[in-house]
Coordinates of N, CA and C in Angstrom, one line a residue:
X1 N 113.6 118.3 114.3 CA 112.5 119.2 114.3 C 112.7 120.3 113.3
X2 N 111.6 120.5 112.5 CA 111.7 121.5 111.5 C 111.9 122.9 112.0
X3 N 111.2 123.2 113.1 CA 111.4 124.6 113.6 C 112.8 124.9 114.1
X4 N 113.4 123.9 114.7 CA 114.8 124.0 115.2 C 115.7 124.1 114.0
X5 N 115.5 123.3 113.0 CA 116.3 123.4 111.8 C 116.2 124.8 111.1
X6 N 115.0 125.3 111.0 CA 114.8 126.6 110.4 C 115.5 127.7 111.3
X7 N 115.4 127.6 112.6 CA 116.1 128.6 113.5 C 117.6 128.5 113.3
X8 N 118.1 127.3 113.2 CA 119.6 127.1 113.0 C 120.0 127.7 111.7
X9 N 119.2 127.5 110.6 CA 119.5 128.0 109.3 C 119.5 129.5 109.3
X10 N 118.5 130.1 110.0 CA 118.5 131.6 110.1 C 119.7 132.1 110.8
X11 N 120.2 131.4 111.9 CA 121.4 131.8 112.6 C 122.6 131.8 111.7
X12 N 122.7 130.7 110.9 CA 123.8 130.5 110.0 C 123.9 131.6 109.0
X13 N 122.7 132.1 108.6 CA 122.6 133.2 107.6 C 122.8 134.5 108.2
X14 N 123.0 134.6 109.6 CA 123.2 135.9 110.2 C 122.0 136.6 110.7
X15 N 120.9 135.9 110.8 CA 119.6 136.5 111.1 C 119.1 136.1 112.5
X16 N 119.9 136.5 113.5 CA 119.6 136.1 114.9 C 118.2 136.6 115.4
X17 N 117.9 137.8 115.0 CA 116.6 138.4 115.5 C 115.4 137.6 114.9
X18 N 115.5 137.1 113.7 CA 114.4 136.3 113.2 C 114.5 134.9 113.7
X19 N 115.7 134.4 114.1 CA 115.8 133.0 114.6 C 115.3 132.9 116.0
X20 N 115.4 134.0 116.8 CA 115.1 133.9 118.2 C 113.7 133.4 118.5
X21 N 112.6 133.9 117.9 CA 111.3 133.4 118.1 C 111.1 131.9 117.7
X22 N 111.9 131.5 116.7 CA 111.8 130.1 116.3 C 112.5 129.2 117.3
X23 N 113.6 129.7 117.9 CA 114.2 128.9 119.0 C 113.2 128.8 120.2
X24 N 112.5 129.9 120.5 CA 111.5 129.9 121.6 C 110.5 128.8 121.3
X25 N 110.0 128.8 120.1 CA 109.0 127.8 119.7 C 109.5 126.4 119.8
X26 N 110.7 126.2 119.2 CA 111.4 124.9 119.2 C 111.6 124.4 120.7
X27 N 112.0 125.3 121.5 CA 112.2 124.9 122.9 C 110.8 124.5 123.6
X28 N 109.8 125.3 123.3 CA 108.5 125.0 123.9 C 108.0 123.7 123.4
X29 N 108.1 123.4 122.1 CA 107.7 122.1 121.5 C 108.5 121.0 122.2
X30 N 109.8 121.2 122.3 CA 110.6 120.1 122.9 C 110.2 119.8 124.4
X31 N 110.0 120.9 125.2 CA 109.7 120.7 126.6 C 108.3 120.1 126.8
X32 N 107.4 120.2 125.8 CA 106.1 119.7 125.9 C 106.0 118.2 125.3
X33 N 107.1 117.8 124.8 CA 107.1 116.4 124.1 C 107.9 115.4 125.0
X34 N 107.6 114.2 124.8 CA 108.4 113.1 125.5 C 109.8 113.2 125.1
X35 N 110.7 112.8 126.0 CA 112.1 112.9 125.7 C 112.6 112.2 124.5
X36 N 111.9 111.0 124.2 CA 112.3 110.2 123.0 C 112.1 111.0 121.7
X37 N 111.2 111.9 121.7 CA 111.0 112.7 120.5 C 112.1 113.6 120.2
X38 N 112.8 114.1 121.2 CA 113.9 115.0 121.0 C 115.1 114.5 121.8
X39 N 115.8 113.5 121.2 CA 116.9 112.8 122.0 C 118.1 113.8 122.2
X40 N 118.2 114.8 121.4 CA 119.3 115.7 121.6 C 118.8 117.1 122.0
X41 N 118.1 117.1 123.2 CA 117.5 118.4 123.7 C 118.6 119.4 123.9
X42 N 119.8 119.0 124.3 CA 120.9 120.0 124.5 C 121.2 120.8 123.3
X43 N 121.1 120.2 122.1 CA 121.5 120.9 120.9 C 120.5 122.1 120.6
X44 N 119.2 121.9 120.9 CA 118.3 123.0 120.8 C 118.6 124.1 121.8
X45 N 118.9 123.7 123.0 CA 119.3 124.7 124.0 C 120.6 125.4 123.7
X46 N 121.5 124.7 123.2 CA 122.8 125.3 122.8 C 122.6 126.3 121.6
X47 N 121.8 125.9 120.7 CA 121.6 126.8 119.5 C 120.9 128.1 120.0
X48 N 119.9 127.9 120.9 CA 119.2 129.1 121.4 C 120.1 130.0 122.2
X49 N 121.0 129.3 123.0 CA 122.0 130.1 123.8 C 122.9 130.9 122.8
X50 N 123.3 130.3 121.7 CA 124.2 131.1 120.8 C 123.4 132.2 120.2
X51 N 122.1 132.0 119.9 CA 121.3 133.1 119.4 C 121.2 134.2 120.4
X52 N 120.9 133.9 121.6 CA 120.8 134.9 122.7 C 122.1 135.7 122.8
X53 N 123.3 135.0 122.7 CA 124.5 135.7 122.8 C 124.7 136.7 121.6
X54 N 124.3 136.3 120.4 CA 124.4 137.2 119.3 C 123.5 138.5 119.5
X55 N 122.4 138.3 120.3 CA 121.5 139.4 120.6 C 121.9 140.2 121.8
X56 N 123.1 139.9 122.4 CA 123.6 140.6 123.6 C 122.9 140.2 124.9
X57 N 122.2 139.1 124.9 CA 121.5 138.6 126.1 C 122.3 137.5 126.8
X58 N 123.5 137.9 127.2 CA 124.5 137.0 127.7 C 124.0 136.2 129.0
X59 N 123.3 136.9 129.9 CA 122.9 136.2 131.1 C 121.9 135.1 130.8
X60 N 120.9 135.4 129.9 CA 120.0 134.3 129.5 C 120.7 133.2 128.8
X61 N 121.7 133.6 128.0 CA 122.5 132.6 127.2 C 123.2 131.7 128.2
X62 N 123.9 132.3 129.2 CA 124.6 131.5 130.2 C 123.7 130.5 130.9
X63 N 122.5 130.9 131.3 CA 121.6 130.1 132.0 C 121.2 128.9 131.1
X64 N 120.9 129.2 129.9 CA 120.4 128.1 128.9 C 121.6 127.2 128.6
X65 N 122.8 127.7 128.5 CA 124.0 126.8 128.3 C 124.2 125.9 129.4
X66 N 124.0 126.4 130.7 CA 124.1 125.6 131.8 C 123.1 124.5 131.8
X67 N 121.9 124.8 131.4 CA 120.8 123.8 131.3 C 121.2 122.7 130.3
X68 N 121.8 123.1 129.2 CA 122.2 122.2 128.1 C 123.3 121.3 128.6
X69 N 124.3 121.9 129.4 CA 125.3 121.1 129.9 C 124.8 120.1 130.9
X70 N 123.8 120.5 131.7 CA 123.3 119.5 132.7 C 122.6 118.4 132.0
X71 N 121.9 118.7 130.9 CA 121.2 117.6 130.1 C 122.3 116.7 129.6
X72 N 123.3 117.2 129.0 CA 124.4 116.3 128.4 C 125.0 115.5 129.5
X73 N 125.3 116.1 130.7 CA 125.9 115.4 131.8 C 125.0 114.2 132.3
X74 N 123.7 114.5 132.3 CA 122.8 113.5 132.8 C 122.7 112.3 131.9
X75 N 123.1 112.5 130.6 CA 123.0 111.4 129.6 C 124.3 110.6 129.5
X76 N 125.4 111.1 130.2 CA 126.7 110.4 130.2 C 126.6 109.1 131.0
X77 N 127.0 108.0 130.5 CA 127.0 106.8 131.4 C 128.0 107.0 132.6
X78 N 127.5 106.5 133.7 CA 128.3 106.6 134.9 C 129.2 105.4 135.0
X79 N 130.4 105.7 135.3 CA 131.4 104.6 135.5 C 131.8 104.6 137.0
X80 N 131.9 103.4 137.5 CA 132.4 103.4 138.9 C 133.9 103.0 138.9
X81 N 134.6 103.8 139.8 CA 136.0 103.5 139.9 C 136.3 102.2 140.6
X82 N 137.3 101.4 140.1 CA 137.5 100.1 140.7 C 138.0 100.2 142.2

């Protein structure tokens, strides 16, 4: 997604305040789209969580990181113990 890539680039360049609204938009686009369009939803959430941390919004970042981890866990193949 172009918006997510732009937000990520802004973060990489040290512009968290400018990246934050882009992450909001990327997250909204992702959540309104079928899962197949954004196979790595967790990456968008993790990037936004990192942005929030840079902005001192740790509680929001922790909540978003937990959501990202839940998404990743739900995608892990389950194995049954013998």
